[in-house]
Structure formats: C-alpha cells, structure tokens
mmCIF file of C-alpha atoms and ligand atoms in Angstrom:
data_model
loop_
_atom_site.group_PDB
_atom_site.id
_atom_site.type_symbol
_atom_site.label_atom_id
_atom_site.label_comp_id
_atom_site.label_asym_id
_atom_site.label_seq_id
_atom_site.Cartn_x
_atom_site.Cartn_y
_atom_site.Cartn_z
ATOM 1 C CA MET A 27 1.964 51.075 -65.795
ATOM 2 C CA ILE A 28 -0.930 48.704 -64.921
ATOM 3 C CA PRO A 29 -1.657 46.426 -67.849
ATOM 4 C CA SER A 30 -5.169 46.583 -69.265
ATOM 5 C CA ILE A 31 -7.783 44.216 -67.943
ATOM 6 C CA LYS A 32 -10.996 43.125 -69.768
ATOM 7 C CA SER A 33 -12.651 41.702 -66.704
ATOM 8 C CA VAL A 34 -11.837 40.478 -63.226
ATOM 9 C CA ILE A 35 -12.670 36.726 -62.915
ATOM 10 C CA ILE A 36 -11.786 36.153 -59.325
ATOM 11 C CA THR A 37 -11.413 39.068 -56.802
ATOM 12 C CA GLU A 38 -8.645 39.517 -54.281
ATOM 13 C CA ASP A 39 -11.134 38.846 -51.408
ATOM 14 C CA GLN A 40 -12.348 35.670 -53.034
ATOM 15 C CA ILE A 41 -8.768 34.406 -53.347
ATOM 16 C CA GLN A 42 -7.818 35.232 -49.839
ATOM 17 C CA HIS A 43 -10.881 33.639 -48.431
ATOM 18 C CA LYS A 44 -10.140 30.501 -50.479
ATOM 19 C CA ILE A 45 -6.538 30.461 -49.175
ATOM 20 C CA ARG A 46 -7.881 30.211 -45.592
ATOM 21 C CA LEU A 47 -10.233 27.412 -46.516
ATOM 22 C CA LEU A 48 -7.447 25.467 -48.254
ATOM 23 C CA ALA A 49 -5.132 26.068 -45.381
ATOM 24 C CA ASP A 50 -7.811 24.668 -42.875
ATOM 25 C CA GLN A 51 -8.152 21.477 -45.038
ATOM 26 C CA ILE A 52 -4.328 21.040 -45.376
ATOM 27 C CA LEU A 53 -3.754 21.592 -41.689
ATOM 28 C CA HIS A 54 -6.406 18.962 -40.910
ATOM 29 C CA ASP A 55 -5.076 16.435 -43.366
ATOM 30 C CA PHE A 56 -1.384 16.842 -42.517
ATOM 31 C CA SER A 57 -1.741 17.137 -38.706
ATOM 32 C CA ASP A 58 0.761 14.298 -38.241
ATOM 33 C CA GLY A 59 4.002 16.160 -38.951
ATOM 34 C CA PRO A 60 6.165 18.432 -41.067
ATOM 35 C CA LEU A 61 5.150 19.128 -44.693
ATOM 36 C CA VAL A 62 7.290 20.069 -47.649
ATOM 37 C CA ILE A 63 5.395 22.471 -49.908
ATOM 38 C CA LEU A 64 6.787 22.568 -53.428
ATOM 39 C CA SER A 65 5.595 24.907 -56.073
ATOM 40 C CA VAL A 66 5.983 25.183 -59.808
ATOM 41 C CA LEU A 67 7.672 28.503 -60.861
ATOM 42 C CA LYS A 68 7.082 31.038 -61.838
ATOM 43 C CA GLY A 69 3.224 31.095 -61.925
ATOM 44 C CA SER A 70 2.739 29.681 -58.427
ATOM 45 C CA PHE A 71 5.014 32.000 -56.480
ATOM 46 C CA ILE A 72 2.272 34.241 -55.075
ATOM 47 C CA PHE A 73 -0.111 31.398 -54.284
ATOM 48 C CA HIS A 74 2.808 29.571 -52.560
ATOM 49 C CA ALA A 75 3.722 32.672 -50.503
ATOM 50 C CA ASP A 76 0.141 33.255 -49.336
ATOM 51 C CA LEU A 77 -0.618 29.620 -48.620
ATOM 52 C CA VAL A 78 2.456 28.974 -46.468
ATOM 53 C CA ARG A 79 1.702 32.069 -44.393
ATOM 54 C CA ALA A 80 -1.804 30.797 -43.741
ATOM 55 C CA LEU A 81 -0.481 27.478 -42.421
ATOM 56 C CA ALA A 82 0.589 27.312 -38.738
ATOM 57 C CA MET A 83 2.640 24.189 -39.012
ATOM 58 C CA ASP A 84 6.164 22.977 -39.589
ATOM 59 C CA ILE A 85 6.902 23.706 -43.312
ATOM 60 C CA GLU A 86 9.823 23.419 -45.652
ATOM 61 C CA VAL A 87 9.512 25.098 -49.113
ATOM 62 C CA GLY A 88 10.973 24.156 -52.433
ATOM 63 C CA PHE A 89 10.567 25.121 -56.097
ATOM 64 C CA ILE A 90 10.424 23.403 -59.424
ATOM 65 C CA SER A 91 11.007 25.596 -62.505
ATOM 66 C CA LEU A 92 8.954 24.629 -65.587
ATOM 67 C CA SER A 93 7.595 26.478 -68.550
ATOM 68 C CA SER A 94 5.332 25.470 -71.319
ATOM 69 C CA TYR A 95 3.849 28.667 -72.666
ATOM 70 C CA ARG A 96 6.847 30.493 -74.033
ATOM 71 C CA GLY A 97 5.025 33.820 -74.199
ATOM 72 C CA ALA A 98 2.049 32.642 -76.142
ATOM 73 C CA THR A 99 -1.514 32.053 -74.904
ATOM 74 C CA ASN A 100 -1.856 28.418 -75.905
ATOM 75 C CA SER A 101 0.280 25.609 -74.480
ATOM 76 C CA GLN A 102 3.115 24.259 -76.729
ATOM 77 C CA GLY A 103 2.640 20.826 -75.045
ATOM 78 C CA GLU A 104 6.396 20.743 -74.484
ATOM 79 C CA ILE A 105 7.819 21.254 -70.992
ATOM 80 C CA ASN A 106 11.099 23.154 -70.421
ATOM 81 C CA HIS A 107 12.636 22.154 -67.050
ATOM 82 C CA ILE A 108 15.316 24.364 -65.458
ATOM 83 C CA GLU A 109 16.725 22.102 -62.723
ATOM 84 C CA LEU A 110 16.776 23.617 -59.212
ATOM 85 C CA PRO A 111 17.950 21.719 -56.113
ATOM 86 C CA LEU A 112 15.035 19.933 -54.599
ATOM 87 C CA PRO A 113 14.664 19.501 -50.859
ATOM 88 C CA ASP A 114 14.943 15.969 -49.553
ATOM 89 C CA LEU A 115 11.542 14.400 -50.220
ATOM 90 C CA LYS A 116 12.213 10.795 -49.199
ATOM 91 C CA ASP A 117 9.622 9.527 -46.662
ATOM 92 C CA LYS A 118 8.330 13.121 -46.270
ATOM 93 C CA ASN A 119 4.814 14.485 -46.541
ATOM 94 C CA VAL A 120 4.822 16.569 -49.764
ATOM 95 C CA LEU A 121 2.283 18.962 -51.210
ATOM 96 C CA LEU A 122 2.861 20.055 -54.769
ATOM 97 C CA LEU A 123 1.404 23.388 -55.830
ATOM 98 C CA GLU A 124 0.471 24.633 -59.357
ATOM 99 C CA ASP A 125 -1.154 27.829 -60.426
ATOM 100 C CA ILE A 126 -3.405 26.403 -63.042
ATOM 101 C CA TYR A 127 -4.437 23.017 -64.444
ATOM 102 C CA ASP A 128 -4.937 23.326 -68.202
ATOM 103 C CA THR A 129 -3.637 20.453 -70.348
ATOM 104 C CA GLY A 130 -2.290 18.859 -67.241
ATOM 105 C CA ALA A 131 1.207 18.491 -68.796
ATOM 106 C CA SER A 132 3.058 20.684 -66.218
ATOM 107 C CA MET A 133 1.424 19.005 -63.222
ATOM 108 C CA ALA A 134 2.140 15.518 -64.596
ATOM 109 C CA TYR A 135 5.784 16.393 -65.138
ATOM 110 C CA ALA A 136 6.188 17.909 -61.628
ATOM 111 C CA TYR A 137 4.314 15.016 -60.077
ATOM 112 C CA GLU A 138 6.579 12.388 -61.658
ATOM 113 C CA LEU A 139 9.654 14.392 -60.662
ATOM 114 C CA CYS A 140 8.475 14.314 -57.038
ATOM 115 C CA LYS A 141 7.332 10.729 -57.036
ATOM 116 C CA LYS A 142 10.882 9.524 -58.068
ATOM 117 C CA GLU A 143 12.083 10.953 -54.736
ATOM 118 C CA GLN A 144 9.885 8.492 -52.864
ATOM 119 C CA PRO A 145 7.895 10.745 -50.570
ATOM 120 C CA LYS A 146 5.715 9.184 -47.856
ATOM 121 C CA ILE A 147 2.668 11.087 -49.049
ATOM 122 C CA LEU A 148 2.415 13.152 -52.272
ATOM 123 C CA LYS A 149 -0.664 15.422 -52.658
ATOM 124 C CA THR A 150 -1.410 18.049 -55.216
ATOM 125 C CA CYS A 151 -3.040 21.446 -55.058
ATOM 126 C CA VAL A 152 -3.899 23.880 -57.844
ATOM 127 C CA LEU A 153 -5.382 27.273 -57.522
ATOM 128 C CA LEU A 154 -7.348 27.133 -60.792
ATOM 129 C CA ILE A 155 -8.806 24.353 -62.862
ATOM 130 C CA LYS A 156 -9.897 25.166 -66.404
ATOM 131 C CA LYS A 157 -13.261 23.712 -67.128
ATOM 132 C CA GLY A 158 -13.553 22.058 -70.550
ATOM 133 C CA ALA A 159 -9.817 22.294 -71.278
ATOM 134 C CA LYS A 160 -8.261 19.602 -73.361
ATOM 135 C CA ARG A 161 -6.309 17.416 -70.970
ATOM 136 C CA ILE A 162 -3.230 15.756 -72.369
ATOM 137 C CA VAL A 163 -2.614 13.883 -69.179
ATOM 138 C CA GLU A 164 -4.505 13.504 -65.888
ATOM 139 C CA THR A 165 -2.973 13.759 -62.406
ATOM 140 C CA PRO A 166 -5.103 13.353 -59.286
ATOM 141 C CA ILE A 167 -5.779 16.827 -57.865
ATOM 142 C CA ASP A 168 -6.376 16.678 -54.059
ATOM 143 C CA TYR A 169 -7.131 20.343 -53.426
ATOM 144 C CA TYR A 170 -8.175 23.195 -55.679
ATOM 145 C CA GLY A 171 -9.228 26.763 -55.339
ATOM 146 C CA PHE A 172 -11.546 27.573 -58.251
ATOM 147 C CA SER A 173 -12.924 26.087 -61.415
ATOM 148 C CA ILE A 174 -12.788 28.680 -64.202
ATOM 149 C CA PRO A 175 -14.027 28.888 -67.821
ATOM 150 C CA ASN A 176 -11.575 27.807 -70.518
ATOM 151 C CA LEU A 177 -10.100 31.356 -70.920
ATOM 152 C CA PHE A 178 -6.551 32.751 -70.889
ATOM 153 C CA VAL A 179 -6.181 34.437 -67.476
ATOM 154 C CA VAL A 180 -3.508 36.556 -65.792
ATOM 155 C CA GLY A 181 -2.715 37.868 -62.370
ATOM 156 C CA TYR A 182 -1.898 36.433 -58.870
ATOM 157 C CA GLY A 183 1.292 35.025 -60.398
ATOM 158 C CA LEU A 184 0.050 34.198 -63.919
ATOM 159 C CA ASP A 185 1.598 36.132 -66.716
ATOM 160 C CA TYR A 186 1.103 37.215 -70.318
ATOM 161 C CA GLN A 187 4.606 37.663 -71.745
ATOM 162 C CA GLU A 188 6.036 38.024 -68.227
ATOM 163 C CA ARG A 189 3.577 40.861 -67.330
ATOM 164 C CA TYR A 190 0.573 41.063 -65.037
ATOM 165 C CA ARG A 191 1.990 38.636 -62.402
ATOM 166 C CA GLN A 192 1.677 41.190 -59.627
ATOM 167 C CA LEU A 193 -2.026 41.724 -59.872
ATOM 168 C CA PRO A 194 -3.721 40.564 -56.595
ATOM 169 C CA PHE A 195 -6.761 39.172 -58.557
ATOM 170 C CA ILE A 196 -7.301 36.868 -61.523
ATOM 171 C CA ALA A 197 -8.414 38.583 -64.696
ATOM 172 C CA GLU A 198 -8.939 38.285 -68.393
ATOM 173 C CA PRO A 199 -6.497 40.602 -70.074
ATOM 174 C CA TYR A 200 -6.802 42.526 -73.380
ATOM 175 C CA LEU A 201 -4.365 40.718 -75.602
ATOM 176 C CA LYS A 202 -2.559 42.292 -78.598
ATOM 177 C CA GLU A 203 -4.202 39.859 -80.965
ATOM 178 C CA ASN A 204 -7.720 40.807 -79.648
HETATM 179 P P1 5GP B 326 -0.690 22.795 -68.568
HETATM 180 O O1 5GP B 326 0.647 22.219 -68.450
HETATM 181 O O2 5GP B 326 -1.678 22.251 -67.595
HETATM 182 O O3 5GP B 326 -1.209 22.916 -69.945
HETATM 183 O O4 5GP B 326 -0.513 24.299 -68.133
HETATM 184 C C1 5GP B 326 0.000 24.633 -67.005
HETATM 185 C C2 5GP B 326 0.907 25.914 -67.134
HETATM 186 O O5 5GP B 326 0.577 26.622 -68.304
HETATM 187 C C3 5GP B 326 0.576 26.671 -66.000
HETATM 188 O O6 5GP B 326 1.476 26.420 -65.020
HETATM 189 C C4 5GP B 326 0.705 28.088 -66.562
HETATM 190 O O7 5GP B 326 2.050 28.487 -66.405
HETATM 191 C C5 5GP B 326 0.426 28.003 -67.964
HETATM 192 N N1 5GP B 326 -1.032 28.387 -68.255
HETATM 193 C C6 5GP B 326 -2.067 27.551 -68.515
HETATM 194 N N2 5GP B 326 -3.228 28.234 -68.652
HETATM 195 C C7 5GP B 326 -2.863 29.552 -68.488
HETATM 196 C C8 5GP B 326 -3.566 30.724 -68.507
HETATM 197 O O8 5GP B 326 -4.832 30.851 -68.655
HETATM 198 N N3 5GP B 326 -2.952 31.914 -68.218
HETATM 199 C C9 5GP B 326 -1.584 31.903 -67.985
HETATM 200 N N4 5GP B 326 -0.988 33.089 -67.769
HETATM 201 N N5 5GP B 326 -0.846 30.763 -67.945
HETATM 202 C C10 5GP B 326 -1.453 29.661 -68.194
HETATM 203 MG MG1 MG B 327 2.852 27.375 -64.187
#
C-alpha cells in the first residue's frame, strides 16, 4: 500500500538534480584525497546511497544511528544513540550527512561524536533545512539541498512511524491526527 500524501514538496527530478550539484561541489572541495562519508540513520540512508554513487572519488562509508522523534511528529529534544562501529576518522577528510535540520540537536550530537575522533577536515551536509524551525543548537552547515517550510515531511528516507521512507520524493503526508 502506498501511504496517502497531501502534497509533494520536492519532486524526484528536483532531488536528483540537486544530488548532482552537491556532488560537483563536494568533488571540487575534496579533490585532495579520500573522503569518509558518514550518515545519520535511518533517515539519511537514501540520500547517502544516491550521493555516494554520484561521486567519482575514493570514498569510505560509515553510519551513526540516532533517533529523536520516537514515532511522533515533533522532536522530543532527547537523542537516542545506538552505537555502531565508526570507521577510523583520525586525520581523514570527513563529510557528515543528515536528512533534515530541524532543532539541530541530531546534527550537533553527530558532529561532536565525529569531532572527538580528530578528523583532518569535518564538513556537514543536510538535504533539507527547515526554515523558521526553533533551533536548540546550531552547527555550521557546509552544504544543503533545499530550504523547506516548517512542515512535517516524509519520503526519500524520512518516515512517519517507520512508513513512507521509500518514496522517491519529499511530501507532506496525511497524518492520523489531521
Ligand atoms: P533535529 O535533531 O534537527 O530536531 O531533527 C533531526 C531529526 O529529526 C532528523 O534526522 C529526522 O530524523 C527527524 N525529523 C525532523 N524533522 C522531520 C520531519 O519533518 N519529518 C520527519 N520524518 N523527520 C523529521
Ligand atoms: Mg534523522
């Protein structure tokens, strides 16, 4: 069953075009050697898979597992970290990917986790930035895909109660409480 969608916010073509633009920028900025691309699970898994395939360079991948939403549509402000083995980041060029920048809590947590490993360069990339969202903590964002209204969105990795992640576009869903 395909879950019900109120409106598409960003189309599949727009996302794929943006992936190529981001890949061009990243290739240009990291032309000096291998890059470790880490992403925050689960929401970034499709973004990660598409971005690495658009990058013709030496790449290692890794994952950080965080959750903050616990099935609801507003952040609980508390991060649940399931520890996965990290690749060696010491003196490496590292790019940290997140699906969406909302309160900023997840990105800040992941950023500090990486920083402790003393990478040579640590840059951040998010697919979506929520305009006007209340930020708890700010982390410098080096690359981003789209700025979106302060809505709850699903698709392209993002879920509502673990559903909708497989949609190839970003959409506003019909929620049960609507
Ligand atoms: P933050 O920590 O910045 O508040 O939120 C980041 C995490 O909350 C994201 O990685 C994502 O998992 C979840 N999140 C924030 N906004 C949305 C949204 O609009 N839709 C979905 N599905 N998840 C969101
Ligand atoms: Mg996430």
